[in-house]
């Protein structure tokens, strides 16, 4: 497994992947750890998670440098990501017991209630775009619920994968409660087949999600899937255009556009299309990608040259089909994985910029007649992850958000982000199940009925 710096193109380090017997031994260690970990009180588990939060904060800069080197995230954003990981550890350390406390149910019996019991060893397959946050978003609730976990991280961030294991170990967690498995994706099926694995969570592309979900389902193992998105952002004629343009640009460029919940399709009512596009273009153009190790850089390179090239091909195909590029859209010679903020207008169905997920700093602007057409276009996608609507009429915003858009969440006059207190996840080809909040911690538990006549 090779870690390659996407800004310089240099090989950082090569890592040896695990052999089959090594994988099996690690899974057995996780199972042994589970037998003890599940018996600990919430208070004891919470104390461990609190120590993990402190360890993350202490190493924040070092971990941000690792992300910058392996996948190009600028330092400031990397430190923000680590802070958010500490936050989610503390959140579940404080709330897990309350979320999972037994629930009495009146059935007329002398005793009837629901208890929430851990399942066992959970496999987490995680992506490179938020290498720490995506992992901690699963592991904080997972471990607090009494499960143990093994992580198969993306192949381009092996250093981050090992750093997560090290943080938990340094925070004193019992051996085997959390382990990283340095393996290729071709090993995942065998790991799922191991009876020790009780469930799987995957964050990544829809293709990977379908494969892993199929493998898990064939063995009747539960899966939670956080997959791709092509989030629609609707800008209505009564929107605050400056605010909408600022939020849209900020969201589109989160993590150099490599976020499942980045704004991707901008569906603008024709009355305000010109003013929105002009303001949006200024804001997108103001951010140019640079060295992620530089404290002042706001957007870095894309994570790999291959991902950059795939994105460029999607843009080229869209232009050939009639889209107009009004900003960016060019690869500079020798620029490694840098790609400039790009805007495509006149985007129509049948173009990759309309039909596919664009996982980079590229905005698709689609002009529509009115609210009805905006909603129709917003829902005209195989995805259903996040969405947003911009309007000064808050009742109108709530109506559209709650009842009209097919997505796991809809933000009004703001951009979508994941927040520890709120459930996060999608519908359609964006996956199923939820992470975060009270729903997230209940995904990997046995909802157990206890009854005595
Ligand atoms: P992938 O889905 O390829 O990778 C995500 C994780 O899944 C990695 O750990 C990867 O391992 C693993 N994986 C990939 N294929 C399989 C498989 N067949 N069986 C088991 N595990 C597998 O994402 P990409 O790196 O290709 O990222 C690009 C796309 O992924 C984007 O277009 C976006 O849709 C989606 N994505 C979504 C994210 C989200 O937050 N919802 C985050 C990141 C990506 P390995 O690296 O070894 O292949």
Coordinates of C-alpha atoms and ligand atoms in Angstrom, one line a residue:
X1 CA 0.0 0.0 0.0
X2 CA 1.5 3.3 -1.1
X3 CA 0.9 6.7 0.5
X4 CA 1.6 9.4 -2.2
X5 CA 1.5 13.1 -1.6
X6 CA -1.0 14.6 -4.0
X7 CA 0.6 18.0 -4.0
X8 CA 4.1 17.0 -4.7
X9 CA 3.5 13.6 -6.3
X10 CA 6.2 12.1 -4.0
X11 CA 6.0 8.7 -2.5
X12 CA 5.7 9.2 1.3
X13 CA 5.9 5.6 2.4
X14 CA 5.0 2.0 1.5
X15 CA 3.2 -0.2 3.9
X16 CA 3.0 -3.9 4.1
X17 CA -0.6 -5.2 4.0
X18 CA -1.7 -8.0 6.4
X19 CA -1.6 -11.7 5.5
X20 CA -4.7 -13.9 5.9
X21 CA -3.5 -15.5 9.2
X22 CA -2.6 -12.0 10.5
X23 CA -6.2 -10.8 9.7
X24 CA -7.7 -13.8 11.4
X25 CA -5.6 -13.3 14.5
X26 CA -6.7 -9.6 14.7
X27 CA -10.3 -10.6 14.4
X28 CA -9.9 -13.1 17.2
X29 CA -8.3 -10.4 19.4
X30 CA -11.3 -8.2 18.7
X31 CA -13.7 -10.9 19.7
X32 CA -11.8 -11.6 22.9
X33 CA -11.8 -7.8 23.7
X34 CA -15.6 -7.7 23.1
X35 CA -16.3 -10.3 25.8
X36 CA -14.8 -7.9 28.4
X37 CA -15.6 -4.5 26.8
X38 CA -19.4 -5.3 26.7
X39 CA -19.4 -5.9 30.5
X40 CA -18.0 -2.5 31.4
X41 CA -20.3 0.2 32.6
X42 CA -21.1 3.2 30.4
X43 CA -19.1 5.3 32.9
X44 CA -16.0 3.3 32.4
X45 CA -16.3 3.3 28.6
X46 CA -17.0 7.1 28.7
X47 CA -13.8 7.7 30.7
X48 CA -11.9 6.0 27.9
X49 CA -13.6 8.0 25.2
X50 CA -12.9 11.3 27.1
X51 CA -9.2 10.3 27.1
X52 CA -9.4 9.7 23.4
X53 CA -10.8 13.2 22.9
X54 CA -7.9 14.7 24.9
X55 CA -5.3 12.6 22.9
X56 CA -6.8 13.9 19.7
X57 CA -6.6 17.5 20.8
X58 CA -3.0 17.1 21.9
X59 CA -2.0 15.6 18.5
X60 CA -4.2 17.9 16.4
X61 CA -1.4 19.6 14.4
X62 CA 0.5 16.4 13.8
X63 CA -2.6 14.6 12.6
X64 CA -3.5 17.5 10.3
X65 CA 0.0 17.3 8.8
X66 CA -0.6 13.6 8.1
X67 CA -3.9 14.3 6.3
X68 CA -2.2 17.2 4.4
X69 CA 0.6 14.8 3.2
X70 CA -1.6 11.8 2.4
X71 CA -4.7 13.3 0.9
X72 CA -4.1 17.1 0.5
X73 CA -6.4 18.6 3.2
X74 CA -5.2 22.1 4.2
X75 CA -3.8 22.3 7.7
X76 CA -6.5 24.5 9.1
X77 CA -9.3 22.3 7.8
X78 CA -7.4 19.2 9.2
X79 CA -7.2 20.7 12.7
X80 CA -10.9 21.5 12.5
X81 CA -11.6 17.9 11.6
X82 CA -9.7 16.6 14.6
X83 CA -11.5 19.0 16.9
X84 CA -14.8 17.6 15.5
X85 CA -13.6 14.0 16.3
X86 CA -12.9 15.1 19.9
X87 CA -16.4 16.6 20.0
X88 CA -18.1 13.4 18.9
X89 CA -16.2 11.3 21.4
X90 CA -17.3 13.6 24.2
X91 CA -20.9 13.8 22.9
X92 CA -21.3 10.0 23.0
X93 CA -19.4 9.7 26.2
X94 CA -21.9 12.0 27.8
X95 CA -25.1 10.7 26.1
X96 CA -24.7 7.0 25.3
X97 CA -26.2 5.8 28.6
X98 CA -29.2 8.0 28.3
X99 CA -29.7 7.0 24.6
X100 CA -29.5 3.3 25.4
X101 CA -31.2 3.1 28.7
X102 CA -33.9 0.3 28.9
X103 CA -37.4 1.4 27.9
X104 CA -40.3 0.1 29.9
X105 CA -43.4 -0.7 27.8
X106 CA -46.9 -1.2 29.3
X107 CA -48.3 -4.5 28.0
X108 CA -50.2 -5.6 31.0
X109 CA -47.4 -8.1 31.9
X110 CA -45.7 -7.8 35.3
X111 CA -42.5 -6.9 33.4
X112 CA -41.9 -5.9 29.8
X113 CA -39.2 -3.7 28.5
X114 CA -36.7 -3.1 25.7
X115 CA -32.9 -3.4 26.3
X116 CA -30.2 -2.4 23.9
X117 CA -27.3 -4.8 23.8
X118 CA -24.1 -4.6 21.7
X119 CA -23.7 -6.9 18.7
X120 CA -20.0 -7.7 18.8
X121 CA -17.2 -6.9 16.3
X122 CA -18.2 -4.4 13.6
X123 CA -16.2 -3.9 10.4
X124 CA -15.9 -0.3 9.3
X125 CA -14.9 0.4 5.7
X126 CA -14.0 4.0 5.4
X127 CA -13.0 6.6 2.8
X128 CA -10.1 9.0 2.5
X129 CA -11.9 12.3 2.2
X130 CA -12.4 12.9 6.0
X131 CA -10.0 10.2 7.2
X132 CA -10.5 10.9 10.9
X133 CA -14.0 12.3 11.0
X134 CA -15.7 9.5 9.0
X135 CA -14.0 6.9 11.3
X136 CA -14.7 8.6 14.6
X137 CA -18.3 9.3 13.6
X138 CA -18.8 5.5 13.6
X139 CA -16.4 4.4 16.3
X140 CA -17.5 6.8 19.1
X141 CA -21.1 5.5 19.2
X142 CA -20.1 2.0 18.2
X143 CA -17.6 1.6 21.1
X144 CA -19.9 3.4 23.6
X145 CA -22.7 0.9 22.8
X146 CA -20.3 -1.9 23.8
X147 CA -19.2 -3.1 20.4
X148 CA -15.6 -3.5 19.3
X149 CA -14.4 -2.6 15.9
X150 CA -11.9 -3.2 13.1
X151 CA -11.2 -0.5 10.5
X152 CA -10.4 -1.1 6.8
X153 CA -9.5 2.4 5.7
X154 CA -9.0 3.7 2.1
X155 CA -5.7 2.5 0.6
X156 CA -4.3 6.0 0.0
X157 CA -4.4 7.0 3.7
X158 CA -2.6 4.1 5.5
X159 CA -0.8 6.6 7.8
X160 CA -4.1 8.0 9.0
X161 CA -5.5 4.5 9.5
X162 CA -2.6 3.6 11.8
X163 CA -2.7 6.9 13.6
X164 CA -6.3 6.3 14.6
X165 CA -5.3 2.9 16.1
X166 CA -2.4 4.6 17.9
X167 CA -4.6 7.3 19.5
X168 CA -7.0 4.8 20.9
X169 CA -4.1 2.6 22.2
X170 CA -2.3 5.6 23.7
X171 CA -5.6 6.6 25.4
X172 CA -5.4 3.3 27.2
X173 CA -8.2 1.4 25.5
X174 CA -8.0 -2.4 26.2
X175 CA -6.1 -4.3 23.5
X176 CA -8.3 -5.3 20.6
X177 CA -11.2 -2.9 21.3
X178 CA -10.3 -1.1 18.1
X179 CA -7.8 -2.2 15.5
X180 CA -6.8 -1.1 12.0
X181 CA -6.5 -3.7 9.3
X182 CA -4.2 -2.6 6.5
X183 CA -5.8 -4.6 3.7
X184 CA -6.9 -4.0 0.1
X185 CA -10.6 -3.8 -0.7
X186 CA -10.3 -7.3 -2.3
X187 CA -9.9 -8.7 1.2
X188 CA -13.1 -7.2 2.5
X189 CA -15.4 -10.1 1.3
X190 CA -13.4 -12.7 3.3
X191 CA -13.4 -10.5 6.4
X192 CA -17.2 -10.2 6.2
X193 CA -17.5 -14.0 5.9
X194 CA -15.6 -14.4 9.2
X195 CA -18.3 -15.4 11.8
X196 CA -16.6 -13.0 14.2
X197 CA -17.8 -10.0 12.2
X198 CA -21.4 -9.2 13.1
X199 CA -22.2 -6.1 11.0
X200 CA -20.6 -3.7 8.5
X201 CA -20.6 0.0 8.0
X202 CA -19.3 1.5 4.8
X203 CA -18.8 5.1 3.8
X204 CA -17.7 5.6 0.2
X205 CA -19.0 5.2 -3.4
X206 CA -22.3 3.8 -4.3
X207 CA -20.5 1.0 -6.3
X208 CA -18.5 -0.1 -3.2
X209 CA -21.6 0.2 -1.1
X210 CA -23.6 -2.1 -3.4
X211 CA -20.9 -4.8 -3.3
X212 CA -20.3 -4.7 0.4
X213 CA -24.1 -4.6 1.2
X214 CA -24.6 -7.6 -1.1
X215 CA -21.9 -9.6 0.6
X216 CA -23.2 -8.7 4.1
X217 CA -26.8 -9.5 3.0
X218 CA -25.9 -12.9 1.7
X219 CA -24.8 -13.8 5.2
X220 CA -27.7 -11.9 6.9
X221 CA -25.3 -9.4 8.4
X222 CA -26.5 -5.9 8.9
X223 CA -25.0 -3.0 7.0
X224 CA -25.1 0.8 7.3
X225 CA -24.2 2.6 4.1
X226 CA -23.2 6.3 3.7
X227 CA -22.6 6.7 0.0
X228 CA -22.3 9.3 -2.7
X229 CA -24.6 12.3 -3.3
X230 CA -25.4 14.9 -5.9
X231 CA -26.9 17.4 -3.5
X232 CA -29.3 19.9 -5.0
X233 CA -29.2 23.5 -3.7
X234 CA -32.4 25.4 -4.8
X235 CA -32.1 29.1 -5.1
X236 CA -35.6 30.6 -5.3
X237 CA -36.6 34.1 -6.6
X238 CA -37.1 35.5 -3.1
X239 CA -33.7 34.3 -1.8
X240 CA -31.0 36.6 -0.3
X241 CA -28.7 36.1 -3.3
X242 CA -25.5 37.2 -1.7
X243 CA -26.0 34.8 1.2
X244 CA -27.0 32.0 -1.2
X245 CA -24.0 32.5 -3.4
X246 CA -21.6 32.6 -0.4
X247 CA -23.1 29.4 1.2
X248 CA -23.2 27.6 -2.2
X249 CA -19.5 28.4 -3.0
X250 CA -18.4 27.5 0.5
X251 CA -20.2 24.2 0.4
X252 CA -19.1 23.3 -3.2
X253 CA -15.5 23.8 -2.2
X254 CA -15.5 21.9 1.1
X255 CA -12.5 19.6 1.1
X256 CA -11.8 20.7 -2.5
X257 CA -15.2 19.5 -3.5
X258 CA -14.6 16.0 -2.3
X259 CA -17.4 15.6 0.1
X260 CA -20.5 13.5 -0.2
X261 CA -22.6 16.4 1.2
X262 CA -21.0 19.2 -0.8
X263 CA -23.4 21.2 -2.8
X264 CA -23.2 19.8 -6.4
X265 CA -26.2 20.9 -8.4
X266 CA -27.3 24.6 -8.2
X267 CA -30.9 24.9 -9.3
X268 CA -31.7 28.5 -9.8
X269 CA -35.0 30.1 -10.7
X270 CA -34.5 32.1 -13.9
X271 CA -35.6 35.5 -12.4
X272 CA -32.4 35.5 -10.2
X273 CA -30.1 33.3 -12.4
X274 CA -28.0 36.1 -13.7
X275 CA -27.4 37.8 -10.3
X276 CA -26.8 34.5 -8.5
X277 CA -24.3 33.2 -11.2
X278 CA -22.3 36.4 -11.2
X279 CA -22.0 36.5 -7.4
X280 CA -21.3 32.7 -7.2
X281 CA -18.6 33.0 -9.8
X282 CA -16.8 35.8 -7.9
X283 CA -16.8 33.7 -4.8
X284 CA -15.7 30.5 -6.4
X285 CA -12.9 32.4 -8.3
X286 CA -11.6 33.9 -5.1
X287 CA -10.4 30.5 -3.8
X288 CA -7.5 29.0 -5.6
X289 CA -5.9 25.7 -4.6
X290 CA -2.5 25.6 -3.1
X291 CA 0.0 23.8 -0.9
X292 CA -2.0 22.1 1.9
X293 CA 1.0 22.5 4.3
X294 CA 0.7 26.3 4.0
X295 CA -1.3 27.8 6.9
X296 CA -3.0 30.2 4.5
X297 CA -4.2 27.7 2.0
X298 CA -8.0 27.3 2.0
X299 CA -8.4 24.6 -0.6
X300 CA -5.8 21.9 -1.4
X301 CA -5.2 19.5 -4.3
X302 CA -7.5 16.7 -5.0
X303 CA -6.7 13.4 -3.2
X304 CA -5.1 11.7 -6.2
X305 CA -4.2 12.4 -9.8
X306 CA -6.5 9.6 -10.9
X307 CA -9.5 11.3 -9.2
X308 CA -8.5 14.6 -10.7
X309 CA -8.4 13.0 -14.2
X310 CA -11.7 11.3 -13.7
X311 CA -13.3 14.6 -12.7
X312 CA -11.8 16.4 -15.7
X313 CA -13.2 13.7 -18.0
X314 CA -16.7 14.2 -16.6
X315 CA -16.3 18.0 -17.2
X316 CA -15.1 17.5 -20.8
X317 CA -18.0 15.1 -21.6
X318 CA -20.5 17.6 -20.2
X319 CA -19.0 20.4 -22.3
X320 CA -19.1 18.2 -25.4
X321 CA -22.8 17.7 -24.7
X322 CA -23.5 21.4 -24.5
X323 CA -22.5 22.7 -21.0
X324 CA -20.6 26.0 -20.9
X325 CA -17.6 26.3 -18.7
X326 CA -17.5 29.9 -17.2
X327 CA -14.8 29.3 -14.7
X328 CA -11.8 26.9 -14.4
X329 CA -12.0 23.6 -16.2
X330 CA -8.3 23.3 -17.0
X331 CA -5.5 21.1 -15.8
X332 CA -2.3 23.1 -15.5
X333 CA 0.9 21.3 -16.6
X334 CA 2.9 19.8 -13.7
X335 CA 0.3 20.8 -11.2
X336 CA 0.0 17.3 -9.6
X337 CA -3.6 16.8 -8.4
X338 CA -4.5 20.5 -8.3
X339 CA -7.8 21.4 -9.9
X340 CA -9.3 24.9 -10.0
X341 CA -12.8 25.9 -8.9
X342 CA -15.0 25.3 -12.0
X343 CA -18.5 26.3 -13.0
X344 CA -20.6 24.7 -15.7
X345 CA -23.8 26.5 -16.9
X346 CA -26.5 25.3 -19.3
X347 CA -26.2 21.9 -17.6
X348 CA -28.9 19.4 -18.8
X349 CA -30.1 15.9 -18.2
X350 CA -27.9 13.4 -20.0
X351 CA -24.6 15.1 -19.1
X352 CA -22.3 13.7 -16.4
X353 CA -22.6 17.1 -14.6
X354 CA -26.4 16.5 -14.2
X355 CA -26.6 12.7 -13.8
X356 CA -23.4 11.7 -12.0
X357 CA -21.7 12.7 -8.8
X358 CA -18.9 15.3 -9.4
X359 CA -16.4 14.6 -6.6
X360 CA -14.3 17.7 -6.9
X361 CA -14.6 21.5 -7.1
X362 CA -17.1 21.7 -10.0
X363 CA -20.5 23.3 -9.8
X364 CA -23.4 22.5 -12.2
X365 CA -25.7 25.4 -12.6
X366 CA -29.2 24.5 -13.8
X367 CA -31.7 27.3 -14.6
X368 CA -35.4 26.5 -14.0
X369 CA -38.7 28.4 -14.5
X370 CA -40.2 28.2 -11.0
X371 CA -40.4 26.4 -7.7
X372 CA -42.2 23.4 -9.2
X373 CA -39.6 22.8 -11.8
X374 CA -36.8 23.3 -9.2
X375 CA -38.2 20.6 -7.0
X376 CA -38.6 18.2 -10.0
X377 CA -35.0 18.8 -11.0
X378 CA -33.8 18.5 -7.4
X379 CA -35.4 15.0 -7.2
X380 CA -34.3 13.9 -10.7
X381 CA -31.3 12.0 -9.4
X382 CA -30.5 8.5 -8.2
X383 CA -29.0 10.0 -5.0
X384 CA -30.8 11.3 -1.9
X385 CA -28.2 12.5 0.6
X386 CA -28.3 16.2 1.4
X387 CA -30.1 19.2 0.0
X388 CA -30.7 22.9 0.7
X389 CA -33.2 25.6 -0.2
X390 CA -32.7 29.4 -0.2
X391 CA -35.7 31.6 0.3
X392 CA -36.6 34.6 2.5
X393 CA -40.0 33.0 3.2
X394 CA -39.2 30.7 6.0
X395 CA -42.6 28.8 5.9
X396 CA -42.0 28.2 2.2
X397 CA -38.5 26.9 3.1
X398 CA -39.8 24.6 5.7
X399 CA -42.6 23.2 3.5
X400 CA -40.1 22.4 0.7
X401 CA -37.5 21.0 3.1
X402 CA -39.9 18.7 4.9
X403 CA -42.2 17.5 2.2
X404 CA -40.9 18.2 -1.3
X405 CA -37.2 17.1 -1.5
X406 CA -36.2 13.4 -1.5
X407 CA -33.1 13.4 0.7
X408 CA -31.8 12.4 4.1
X409 CA -31.6 16.1 5.1
X410 CA -32.5 19.5 3.9
X411 CA -31.0 22.7 5.2
X412 CA -32.8 26.1 4.8
X413 CA -30.6 29.1 4.0
X414 CA -27.4 27.3 5.0
X415 CA -25.2 24.5 3.7
X416 CA -25.4 20.9 4.8
X417 CA -22.9 19.6 7.4
X418 CA -22.9 16.7 9.8
X419 CA -23.5 17.6 13.5
X420 CA -23.1 15.1 16.4
X421 CA -26.6 15.7 17.7
X422 CA -28.4 15.2 14.4
X423 CA -28.9 11.9 12.4
X424 CA -27.0 11.8 9.2
X425 CA -27.5 9.5 6.2
X426 CA -29.3 9.2 2.9
X427 CA -32.0 7.5 0.8
X428 CA -32.1 6.0 -2.7
X429 CA -28.5 5.3 -3.9
X430 CA -27.0 7.4 -1.2
X431 CA -27.4 4.4 1.1
X432 CA -29.4 3.5 4.2
X433 CA -29.1 3.6 8.0
X434 CA -28.1 6.6 10.0
X435 CA -25.0 7.8 11.8
X436 CA -24.8 10.3 14.7
X437 CA -27.5 11.4 17.2
X438 CA -29.7 8.9 19.0
X439 CA -30.5 7.0 15.8
X440 CA -26.8 6.5 15.0
X441 CA -26.0 4.7 18.2
X442 CA -29.0 2.4 17.8
X443 CA -27.8 1.0 14.4
X444 CA -25.4 -1.5 15.9
X445 CA -27.4 -2.8 18.9
X446 CA -29.7 -5.7 19.5
X447 CA -33.1 -4.2 20.3
X448 CA -34.0 -6.9 22.8
X449 CA -37.5 -7.5 24.3
X450 CA -37.7 -8.7 27.9
X451 CA -41.0 -10.1 29.1
X452 CA -42.4 -11.8 32.2
X453 CA -46.1 -12.5 32.5
Ligands
LIG1 P1 -14.5 4.0 -2.7 O1 -15.9 3.7 -2.5 O2 -13.7 3.4 -3.8 O3 -13.7 3.8 -1.4 C1 -14.2 3.9 -0.1 C2 -13.8 2.7 0.8 O4 -14.4 1.5 0.3 C3 -12.3 2.5 0.8 O5 -11.9 2.0 2.0 C4 -12.1 1.5 -0.3 O6 -11.0 0.7 -0.2 C5 -13.4 0.6 -0.1 N1 -13.8 -0.2 -1.2 C6 -13.8 0.2 -2.5 N2 -14.3 -0.8 -3.3 C7 -14.6 -1.8 -2.5 C8 -15.1 -3.1 -2.7 N3 -15.5 -3.6 -3.9 N4 -15.3 -3.9 -1.6 C9 -14.9 -3.5 -0.4 N5 -14.4 -2.3 -0.1 C10 -14.3 -1.4 -1.1 O7 -14.4 5.6 -2.9 P2 -13.4 6.3 -3.8 O8 -12.1 6.4 -3.2 O9 -13.4 5.8 -5.2 O10 -14.0 7.7 -3.8 C11 -14.7 8.2 -4.9 C12 -16.2 8.1 -4.8 O11 -16.6 7.6 -3.5 C13 -16.9 9.4 -4.9 O12 -17.4 9.7 -6.2 C14 -18.0 9.4 -3.9 O13 -19.2 9.0 -4.5 C15 -17.7 8.3 -2.9 N6 -17.3 8.8 -1.6 C16 -18.3 9.1 -0.7 C17 -18.0 9.5 0.5 C18 -19.0 9.8 1.5 O14 -18.7 10.4 2.5 N7 -20.3 9.3 1.3 C19 -16.6 9.6 0.9 C20 -15.6 9.3 -0.1 C21 -16.0 8.9 -1.3 P3 -9.7 1.0 -1.2 O15 -9.3 2.4 -1.0 O16 -8.7 0.0 -0.7 O17 -10.2 0.7 -2.6

